[in-house]
Short mmCIF file of C-alpha atoms in Angstrom, two decimals:
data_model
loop_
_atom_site.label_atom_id
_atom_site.label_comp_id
_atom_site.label_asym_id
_atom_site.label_seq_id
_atom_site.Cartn_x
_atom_site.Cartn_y
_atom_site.Cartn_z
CA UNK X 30 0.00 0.00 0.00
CA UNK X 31 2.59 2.26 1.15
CA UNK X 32 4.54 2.17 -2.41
CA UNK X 33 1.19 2.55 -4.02
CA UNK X 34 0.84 5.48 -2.13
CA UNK X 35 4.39 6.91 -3.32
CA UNK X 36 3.96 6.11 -6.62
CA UNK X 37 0.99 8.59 -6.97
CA UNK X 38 2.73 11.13 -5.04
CA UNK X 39 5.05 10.89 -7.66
CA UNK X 40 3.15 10.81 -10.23
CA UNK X 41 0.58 13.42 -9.05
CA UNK X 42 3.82 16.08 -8.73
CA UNK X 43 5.49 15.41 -11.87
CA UNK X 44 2.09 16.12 -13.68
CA UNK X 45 2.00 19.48 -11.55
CA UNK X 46 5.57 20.03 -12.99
CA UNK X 47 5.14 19.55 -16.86
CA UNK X 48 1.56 21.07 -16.60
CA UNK X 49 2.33 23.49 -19.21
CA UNK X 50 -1.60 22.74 -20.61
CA UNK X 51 -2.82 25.64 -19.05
CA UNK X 52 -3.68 28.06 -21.39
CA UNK X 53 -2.96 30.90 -19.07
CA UNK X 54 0.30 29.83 -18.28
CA UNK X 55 0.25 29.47 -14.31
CA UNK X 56 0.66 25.79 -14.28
CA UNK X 57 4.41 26.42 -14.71
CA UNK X 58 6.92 27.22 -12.32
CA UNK X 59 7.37 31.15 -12.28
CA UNK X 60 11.32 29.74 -11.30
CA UNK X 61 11.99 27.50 -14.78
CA UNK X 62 9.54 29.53 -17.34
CA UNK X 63 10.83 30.85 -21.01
CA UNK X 64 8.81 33.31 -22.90
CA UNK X 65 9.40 33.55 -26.67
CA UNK X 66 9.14 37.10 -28.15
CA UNK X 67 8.96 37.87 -31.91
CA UNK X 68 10.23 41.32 -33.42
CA UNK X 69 11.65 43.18 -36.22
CA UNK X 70 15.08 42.63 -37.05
CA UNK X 71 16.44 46.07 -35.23
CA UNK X 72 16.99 49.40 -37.25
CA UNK X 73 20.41 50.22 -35.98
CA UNK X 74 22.49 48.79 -33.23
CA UNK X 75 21.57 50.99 -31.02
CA UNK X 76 18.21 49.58 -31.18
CA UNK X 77 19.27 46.16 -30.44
CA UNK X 78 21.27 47.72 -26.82
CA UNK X 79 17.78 49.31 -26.17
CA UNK X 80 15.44 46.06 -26.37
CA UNK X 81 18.36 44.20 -24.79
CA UNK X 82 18.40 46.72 -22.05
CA UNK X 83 14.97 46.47 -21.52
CA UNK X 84 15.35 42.47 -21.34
CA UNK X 85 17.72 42.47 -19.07
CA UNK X 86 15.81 44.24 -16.87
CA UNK X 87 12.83 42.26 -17.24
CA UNK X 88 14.21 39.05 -16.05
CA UNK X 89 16.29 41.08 -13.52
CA UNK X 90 13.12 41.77 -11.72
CA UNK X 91 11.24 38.08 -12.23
CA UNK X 92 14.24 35.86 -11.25
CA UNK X 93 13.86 32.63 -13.38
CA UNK X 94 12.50 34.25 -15.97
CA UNK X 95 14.01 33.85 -19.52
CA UNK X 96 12.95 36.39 -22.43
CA UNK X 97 13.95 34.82 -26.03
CA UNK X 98 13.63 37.13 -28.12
CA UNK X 99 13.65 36.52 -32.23
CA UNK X 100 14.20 39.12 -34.34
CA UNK X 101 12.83 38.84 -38.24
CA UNK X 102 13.23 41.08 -41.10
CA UNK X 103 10.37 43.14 -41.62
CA UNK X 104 9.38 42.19 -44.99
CA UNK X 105 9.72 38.50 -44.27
CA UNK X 106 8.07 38.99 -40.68
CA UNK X 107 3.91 38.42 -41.77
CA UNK X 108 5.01 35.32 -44.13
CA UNK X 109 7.31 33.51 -41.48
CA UNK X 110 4.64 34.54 -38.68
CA UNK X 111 1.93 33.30 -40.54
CA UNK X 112 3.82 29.80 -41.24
CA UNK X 113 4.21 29.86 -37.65
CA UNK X 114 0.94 30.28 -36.90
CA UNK X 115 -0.36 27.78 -39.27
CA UNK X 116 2.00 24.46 -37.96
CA UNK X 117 1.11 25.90 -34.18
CA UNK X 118 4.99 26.82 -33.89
CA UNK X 119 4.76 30.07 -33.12
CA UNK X 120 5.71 32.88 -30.16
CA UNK X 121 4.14 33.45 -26.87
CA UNK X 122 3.71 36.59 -28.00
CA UNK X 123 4.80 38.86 -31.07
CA UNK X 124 4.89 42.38 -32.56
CA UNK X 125 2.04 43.16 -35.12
CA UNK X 126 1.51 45.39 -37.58
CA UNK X 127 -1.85 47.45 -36.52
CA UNK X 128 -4.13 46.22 -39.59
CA UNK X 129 -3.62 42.13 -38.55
CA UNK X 130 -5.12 42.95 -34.95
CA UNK X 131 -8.90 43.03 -36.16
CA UNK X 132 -7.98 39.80 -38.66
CA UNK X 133 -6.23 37.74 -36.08
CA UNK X 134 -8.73 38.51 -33.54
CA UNK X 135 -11.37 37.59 -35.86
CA UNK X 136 -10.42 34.33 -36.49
CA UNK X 137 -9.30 33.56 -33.03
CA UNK X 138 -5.16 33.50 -32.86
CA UNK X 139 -4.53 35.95 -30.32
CA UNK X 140 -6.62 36.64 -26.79
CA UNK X 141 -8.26 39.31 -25.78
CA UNK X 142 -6.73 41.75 -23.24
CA UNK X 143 -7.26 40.20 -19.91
CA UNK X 144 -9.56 43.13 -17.45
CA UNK X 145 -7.35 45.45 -15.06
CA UNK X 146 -4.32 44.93 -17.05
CA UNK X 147 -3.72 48.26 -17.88
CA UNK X 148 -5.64 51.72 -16.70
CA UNK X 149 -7.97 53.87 -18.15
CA UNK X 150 -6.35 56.43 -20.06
CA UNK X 151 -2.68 54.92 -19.83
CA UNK X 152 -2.11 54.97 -23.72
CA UNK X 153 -2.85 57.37 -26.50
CA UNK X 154 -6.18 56.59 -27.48
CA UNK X 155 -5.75 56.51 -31.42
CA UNK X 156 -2.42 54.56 -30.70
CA UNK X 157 -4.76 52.01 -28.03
CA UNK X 158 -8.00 51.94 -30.28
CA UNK X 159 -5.63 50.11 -33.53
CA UNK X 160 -5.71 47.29 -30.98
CA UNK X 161 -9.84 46.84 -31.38
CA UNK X 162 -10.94 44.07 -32.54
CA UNK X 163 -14.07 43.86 -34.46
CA UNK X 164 -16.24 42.98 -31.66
CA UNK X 165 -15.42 46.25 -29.69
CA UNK X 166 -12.62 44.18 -27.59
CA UNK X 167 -8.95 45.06 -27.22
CA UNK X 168 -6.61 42.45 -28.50
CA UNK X 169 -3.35 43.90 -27.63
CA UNK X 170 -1.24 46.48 -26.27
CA UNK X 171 0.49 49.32 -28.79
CA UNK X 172 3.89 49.57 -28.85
CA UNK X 173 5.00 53.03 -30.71
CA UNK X 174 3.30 55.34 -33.43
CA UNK X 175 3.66 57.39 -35.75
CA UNK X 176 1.67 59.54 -38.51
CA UNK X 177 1.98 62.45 -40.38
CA UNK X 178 2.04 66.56 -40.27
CA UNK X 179 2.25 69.48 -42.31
CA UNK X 180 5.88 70.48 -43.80
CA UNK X 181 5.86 73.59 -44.82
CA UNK X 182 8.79 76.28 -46.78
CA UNK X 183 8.96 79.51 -44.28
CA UNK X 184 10.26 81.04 -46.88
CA UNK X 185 7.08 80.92 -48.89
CA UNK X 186 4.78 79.72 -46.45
CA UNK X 187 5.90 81.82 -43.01
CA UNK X 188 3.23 80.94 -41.10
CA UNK X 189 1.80 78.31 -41.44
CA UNK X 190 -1.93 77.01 -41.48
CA UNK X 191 -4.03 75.82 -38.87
CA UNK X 192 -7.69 75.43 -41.00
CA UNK X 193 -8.83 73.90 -44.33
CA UNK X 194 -9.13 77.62 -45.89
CA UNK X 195 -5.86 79.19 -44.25
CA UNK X 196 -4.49 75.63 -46.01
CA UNK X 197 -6.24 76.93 -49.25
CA UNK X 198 -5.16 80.42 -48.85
CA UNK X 199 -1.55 80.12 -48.43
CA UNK X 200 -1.54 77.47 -51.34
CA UNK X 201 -2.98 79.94 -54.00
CA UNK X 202 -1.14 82.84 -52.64
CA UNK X 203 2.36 80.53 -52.99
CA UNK X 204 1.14 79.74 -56.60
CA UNK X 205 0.53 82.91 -57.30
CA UNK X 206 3.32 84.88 -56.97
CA UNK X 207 5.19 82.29 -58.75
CA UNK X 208 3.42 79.85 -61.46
CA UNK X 209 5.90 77.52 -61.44
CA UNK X 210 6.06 76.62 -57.91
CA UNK X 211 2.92 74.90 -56.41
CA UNK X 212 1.26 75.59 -53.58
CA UNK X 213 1.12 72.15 -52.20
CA UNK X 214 1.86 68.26 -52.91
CA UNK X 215 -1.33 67.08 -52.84
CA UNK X 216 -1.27 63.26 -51.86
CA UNK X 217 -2.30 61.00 -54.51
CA UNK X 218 -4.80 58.34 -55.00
CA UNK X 219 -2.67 55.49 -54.09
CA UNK X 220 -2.10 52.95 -50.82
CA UNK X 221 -0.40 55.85 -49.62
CA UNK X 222 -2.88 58.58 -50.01
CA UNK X 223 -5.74 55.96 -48.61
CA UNK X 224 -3.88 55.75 -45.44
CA UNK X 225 -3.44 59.67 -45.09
CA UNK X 226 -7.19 60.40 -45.63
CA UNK X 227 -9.25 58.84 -42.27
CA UNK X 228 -7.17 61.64 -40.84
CA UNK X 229 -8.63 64.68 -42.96
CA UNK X 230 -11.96 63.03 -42.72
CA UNK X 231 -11.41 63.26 -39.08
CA UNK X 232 -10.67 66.68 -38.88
CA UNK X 233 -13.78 67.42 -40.02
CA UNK X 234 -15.56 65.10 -37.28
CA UNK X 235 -16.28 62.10 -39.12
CA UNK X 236 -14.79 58.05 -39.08
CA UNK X 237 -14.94 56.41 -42.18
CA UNK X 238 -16.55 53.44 -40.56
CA UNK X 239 -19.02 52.64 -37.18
CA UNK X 240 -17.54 49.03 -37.18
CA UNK X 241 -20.23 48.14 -34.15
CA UNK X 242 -23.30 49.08 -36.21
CA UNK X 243 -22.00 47.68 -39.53
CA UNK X 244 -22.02 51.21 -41.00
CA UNK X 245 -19.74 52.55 -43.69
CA UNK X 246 -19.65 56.25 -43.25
CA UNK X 247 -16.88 57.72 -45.72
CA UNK X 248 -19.76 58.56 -48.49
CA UNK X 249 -21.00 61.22 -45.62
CA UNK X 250 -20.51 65.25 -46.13
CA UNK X 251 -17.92 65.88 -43.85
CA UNK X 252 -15.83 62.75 -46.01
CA UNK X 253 -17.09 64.43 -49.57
CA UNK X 254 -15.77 67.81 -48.04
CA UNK X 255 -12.39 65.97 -47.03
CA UNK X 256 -11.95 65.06 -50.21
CA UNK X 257 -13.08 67.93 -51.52
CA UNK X 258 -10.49 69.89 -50.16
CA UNK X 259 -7.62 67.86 -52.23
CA UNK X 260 -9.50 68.46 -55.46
CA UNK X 261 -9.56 72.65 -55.02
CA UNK X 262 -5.43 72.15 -53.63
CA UNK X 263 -4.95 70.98 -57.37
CA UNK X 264 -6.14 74.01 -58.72
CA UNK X 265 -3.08 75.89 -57.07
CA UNK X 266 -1.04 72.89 -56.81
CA UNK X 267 -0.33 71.38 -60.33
CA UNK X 268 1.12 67.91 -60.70
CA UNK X 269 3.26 69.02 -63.67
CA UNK X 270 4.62 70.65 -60.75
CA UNK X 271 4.63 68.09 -58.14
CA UNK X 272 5.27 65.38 -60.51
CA UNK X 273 8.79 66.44 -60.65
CA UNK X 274 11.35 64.79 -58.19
CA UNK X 275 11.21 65.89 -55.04
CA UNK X 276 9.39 69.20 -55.29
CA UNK X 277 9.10 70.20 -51.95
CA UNK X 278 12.76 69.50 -50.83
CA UNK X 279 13.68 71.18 -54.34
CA UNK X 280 11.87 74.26 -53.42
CA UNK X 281 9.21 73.64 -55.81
CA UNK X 282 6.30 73.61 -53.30
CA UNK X 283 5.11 75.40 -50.33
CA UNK X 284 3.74 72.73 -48.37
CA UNK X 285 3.56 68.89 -48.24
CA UNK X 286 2.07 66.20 -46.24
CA UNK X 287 4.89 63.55 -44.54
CA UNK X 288 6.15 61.80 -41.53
CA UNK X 289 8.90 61.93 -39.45
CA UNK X 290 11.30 59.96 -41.71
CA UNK X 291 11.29 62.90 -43.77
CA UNK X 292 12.65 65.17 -41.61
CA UNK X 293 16.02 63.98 -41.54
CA UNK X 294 16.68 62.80 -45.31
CA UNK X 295 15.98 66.89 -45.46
CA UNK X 296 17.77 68.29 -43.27
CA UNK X 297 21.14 65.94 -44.31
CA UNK X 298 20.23 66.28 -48.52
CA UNK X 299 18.58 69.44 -48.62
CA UNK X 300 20.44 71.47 -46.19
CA UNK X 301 19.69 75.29 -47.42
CA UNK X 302 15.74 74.20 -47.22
CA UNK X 303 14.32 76.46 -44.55
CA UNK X 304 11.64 74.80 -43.32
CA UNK X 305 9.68 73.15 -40.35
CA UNK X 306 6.84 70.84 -39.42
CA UNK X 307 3.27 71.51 -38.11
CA UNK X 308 0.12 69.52 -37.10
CA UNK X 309 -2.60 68.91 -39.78
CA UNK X 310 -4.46 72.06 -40.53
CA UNK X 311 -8.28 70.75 -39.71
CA UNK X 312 -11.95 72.09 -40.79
CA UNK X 313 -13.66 71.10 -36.98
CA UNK X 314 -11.44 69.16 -34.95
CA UNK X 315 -7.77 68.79 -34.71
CA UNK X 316 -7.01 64.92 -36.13
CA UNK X 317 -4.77 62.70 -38.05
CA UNK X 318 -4.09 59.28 -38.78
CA UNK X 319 -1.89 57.14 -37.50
CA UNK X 320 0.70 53.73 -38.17
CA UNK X 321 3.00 51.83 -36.01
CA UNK X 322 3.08 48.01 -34.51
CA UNK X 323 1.26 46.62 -31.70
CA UNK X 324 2.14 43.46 -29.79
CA UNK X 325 -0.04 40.36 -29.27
CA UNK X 326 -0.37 37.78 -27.11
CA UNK X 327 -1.19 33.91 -28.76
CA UNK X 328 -3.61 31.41 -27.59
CA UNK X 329 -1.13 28.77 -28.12
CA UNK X 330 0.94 30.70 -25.71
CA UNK X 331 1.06 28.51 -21.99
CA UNK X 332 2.52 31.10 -20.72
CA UNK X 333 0.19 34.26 -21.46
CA UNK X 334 -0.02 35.76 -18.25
CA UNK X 335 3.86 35.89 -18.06
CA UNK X 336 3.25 37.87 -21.79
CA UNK X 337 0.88 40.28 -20.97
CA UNK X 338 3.69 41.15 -18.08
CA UNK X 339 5.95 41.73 -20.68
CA UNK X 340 3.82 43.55 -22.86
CA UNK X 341 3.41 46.31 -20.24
CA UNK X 342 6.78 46.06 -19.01
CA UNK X 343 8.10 47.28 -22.72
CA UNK X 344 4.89 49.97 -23.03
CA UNK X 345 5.33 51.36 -19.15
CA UNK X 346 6.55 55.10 -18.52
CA UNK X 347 9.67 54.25 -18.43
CA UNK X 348 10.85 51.99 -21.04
CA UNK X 349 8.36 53.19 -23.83
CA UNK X 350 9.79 56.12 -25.02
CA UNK X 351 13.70 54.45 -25.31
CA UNK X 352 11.91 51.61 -26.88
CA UNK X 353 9.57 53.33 -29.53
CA UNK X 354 12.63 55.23 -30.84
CA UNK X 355 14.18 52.44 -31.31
CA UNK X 356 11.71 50.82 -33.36
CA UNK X 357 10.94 54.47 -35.03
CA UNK X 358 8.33 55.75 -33.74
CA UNK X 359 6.85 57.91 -31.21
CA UNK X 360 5.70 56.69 -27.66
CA UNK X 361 2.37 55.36 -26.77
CA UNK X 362 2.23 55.94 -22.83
CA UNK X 363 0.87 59.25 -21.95
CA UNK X 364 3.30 59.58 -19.38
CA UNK X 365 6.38 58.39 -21.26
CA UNK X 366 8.82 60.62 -21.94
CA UNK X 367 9.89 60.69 -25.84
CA UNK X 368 13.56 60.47 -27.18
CA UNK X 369 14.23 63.92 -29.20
CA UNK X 370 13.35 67.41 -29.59
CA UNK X 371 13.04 70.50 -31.66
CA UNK X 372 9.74 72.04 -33.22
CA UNK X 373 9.24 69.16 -35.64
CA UNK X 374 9.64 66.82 -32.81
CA UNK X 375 6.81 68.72 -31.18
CA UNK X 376 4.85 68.96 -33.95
CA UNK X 377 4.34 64.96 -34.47
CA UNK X 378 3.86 64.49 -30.76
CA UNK X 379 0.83 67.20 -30.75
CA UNK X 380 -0.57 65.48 -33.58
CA UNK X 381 -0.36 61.93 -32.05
CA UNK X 382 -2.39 63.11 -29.54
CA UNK X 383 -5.08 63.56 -31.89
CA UNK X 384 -4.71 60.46 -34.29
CA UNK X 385 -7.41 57.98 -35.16
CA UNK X 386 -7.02 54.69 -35.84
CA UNK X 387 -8.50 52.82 -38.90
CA UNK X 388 -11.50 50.94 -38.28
CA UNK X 389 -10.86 47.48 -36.96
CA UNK X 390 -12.10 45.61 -39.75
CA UNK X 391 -9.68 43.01 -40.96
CA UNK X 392 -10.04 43.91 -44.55
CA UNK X 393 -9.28 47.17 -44.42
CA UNK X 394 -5.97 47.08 -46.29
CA UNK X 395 -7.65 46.05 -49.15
CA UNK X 396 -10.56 48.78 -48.80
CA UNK X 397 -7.90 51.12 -48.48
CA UNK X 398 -5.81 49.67 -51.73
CA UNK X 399 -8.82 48.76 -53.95
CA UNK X 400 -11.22 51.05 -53.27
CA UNK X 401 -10.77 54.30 -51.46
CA UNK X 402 -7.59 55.12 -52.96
CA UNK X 403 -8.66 54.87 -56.72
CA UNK X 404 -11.74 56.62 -55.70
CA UNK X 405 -9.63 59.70 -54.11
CA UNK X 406 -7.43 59.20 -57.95
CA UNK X 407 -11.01 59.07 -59.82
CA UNK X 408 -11.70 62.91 -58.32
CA UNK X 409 -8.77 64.39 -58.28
CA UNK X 410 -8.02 63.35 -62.05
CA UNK X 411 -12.12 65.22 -62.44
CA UNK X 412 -13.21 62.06 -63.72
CA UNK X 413 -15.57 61.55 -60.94
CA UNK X 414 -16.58 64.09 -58.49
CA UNK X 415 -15.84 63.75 -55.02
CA UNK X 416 -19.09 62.70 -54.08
CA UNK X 417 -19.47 60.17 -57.10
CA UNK X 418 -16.21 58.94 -56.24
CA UNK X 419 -16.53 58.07 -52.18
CA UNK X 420 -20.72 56.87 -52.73
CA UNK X 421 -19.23 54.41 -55.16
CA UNK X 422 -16.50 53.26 -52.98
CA UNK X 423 -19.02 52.96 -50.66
CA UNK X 424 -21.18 51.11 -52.20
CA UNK X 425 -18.40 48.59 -53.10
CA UNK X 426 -17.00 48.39 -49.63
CA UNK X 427 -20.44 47.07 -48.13
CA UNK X 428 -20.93 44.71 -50.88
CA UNK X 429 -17.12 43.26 -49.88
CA UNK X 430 -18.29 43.55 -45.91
CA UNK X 431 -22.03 42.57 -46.58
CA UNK X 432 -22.94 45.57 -44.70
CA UNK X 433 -26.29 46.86 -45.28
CA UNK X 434 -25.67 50.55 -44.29
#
């Protein structure tokens, strides 16, 4: 009896021991546990001393605690992830690009963000809301940000624009004292311009989408007005003007729409350019849009408790704003202090503040590549107006969605 009796013992702790089954992760021993991590390759080496930093202090203050960390080119990143995924290889938890949080939360990958984890109010709320998924629930935690502002040429634009018309104004004044420089480089219809324009439409109080109620909005005045707006630029803005290379840097136009990458390819290539960076002139509320990553945690993961430590370890006060400029961006913690300064610095962070995310709908890439963008290139080439243009994208974006409204 009595070796019957040990045998079970045994038995009963070495299943306690290995019971790495549990989804959330606490049937390990906080002493022995290894959480996998997968990132973007780093930009610079500087970077990697930041997230290595950051490690290092991680496991410094939960002894036992191992952080392997994999980092993966970008552009390979979504095709090895994905293979992951599929063959049930993959991380505890990951970076992800915003768009894949509605997609991968859709179809069940990642977990939802577990309640109390993190406080009201603790990130940016554009940077936060790119984690919704499309059932109103966050599926992650952001990790940096960034978006875009207004450049403008003090030497032909001194001050510059806050509103829609003072935007207007300064363009046709710029054109008109010299013909062959253009007021403005107006973005274009392309993936590029698609992503720019939920932040105009936002300035004038509207979201292209109410995800919740299944409503596609973008075919609504303030939206027509938005686009609207780029169609009378052209008038003062020519692209046989900004067609040429580099027209702003080259002196060529007053103002431009860009991100903080631009600022200092400028500054080192175009060094005599006088110029500076300021928030998104708006029509009723300051807005913009916004990009970055996110991280996610997987429900393959059996350790996603230990993740979702990690995940607001990285994004806390403190190691947020070395960590998002090292992975180019801005940070997301309201508290966080950012790496930097100068009045383009400034400039970005003010309009962060302001940014709203895409809607979290996980097909949204390709309503921004298929359909928006070739109906913002349909009205600005006059071949459509702006309202024909966005009620046919509409149209076709609730036929892809089977929305109704």
């Amino acid at each position: 009896m009595s070796r019957a009796i040990a045998a079970a013992a045994v038995l009963a702790f070495a299943l306690t021991a290995c019971g790495s089954g549990d989804s959330g992760g606490g049937g390990q021993a906080a002493e022995s546990r290894t959480l996998t991590y997968w990132m973007y390759q780093d930009r610079t080496p500087q970077a990697g001393e930041v997230v290595e930093k950051i490690r290092k202090d991680f496991e410094k203050a939960n002894p036992g605690v191992t952080v392997k960390i994999v980092k993966i080119p970008k552009d390979d990143f979504n095709t090895k992830l994905g293979s992951a995924i599929s063959s049930k290889t993959g991380p505890d938890v990951s970076t992800l690009d915003q768009p894949l949080v509605s997609k991968y939360a859709k179809d069940g990958t990642i977990v939802e963000l577990p309640a109390g984890t993190v406080s009201e109010g603790t990130y940016f709320k554009g940077a936060y809301d790119t984690n919704l998924g499309t059932d109103g629930k966050y599926y992650g935690l952001p990790l940096d940000q960034t978006g875009v502002a207004l450049f403008y040429n003090k030497k032909l634009v001194p001050t510059p624009p806050t509103t829609w018309d003072e935007m207007k104004a300064a363009s046709e004044k710029v054109h008109a004292a010299d013909p062959n420089v253009a007021g403005m480089v107006v973005p274009k219809g392309d993936g590029y311009g698609g992503w720019m324009f939920p932040g105009i439409v936002a300035g004038n109080g509207l979201e292209m989408a109410d995800v919740a109620s299944k409503k596609i909005l973008f075919d609504q005045p303030q939206a027509v007005e938005a686009l609207q707006l780029w169609v009378d630029l052209l008038k003062s803005s020519p692209r046989k003007i900004t067609d040429s290379d580099q027209p702003f840097q080259n002196g060529l136009a007053g103002m431009m729409i860009s991100g903080p990458w631009d600022v200092p390819t400028i500054r080192e290539q175009f060094p005599e350019l006088d110029f500076s960076v300021a928030p998104l002139p708006y029509k009723t509320e300051p807005a913009g849009n916004i990009g970055g990553e996110n991280a996610v945690v997987y429900k393959t993961s059996p350790n996603q408790d230990l993740a979702w430590k990690w995940l607001t370890f990285i994004t806390n006060e403190t190691n947020n704003g070395p960590l998002a400029d090292a992975l180019g961006g801005f940070p997301v913690h309201t508290k966080a202090t950012a790496v930097g300064s100068g009045p383009e610095h400034e400039a970005f962070l003010a309009q962060l503040k302001v940014a709203h995310a895409r809607p979290a709908v996980p097909e949204w890439i390709q309503i921004n590549d298929e359909i928006i963008a070739p109906a913002i290139e349909s009205a600005l080439l006059g071949k459509m107006t702006a309202q024909e243009a966005l009620t046919d994208a509409a149209n076709k974006t609730r036929s892809l969605l089977g929305w109704n409204s």
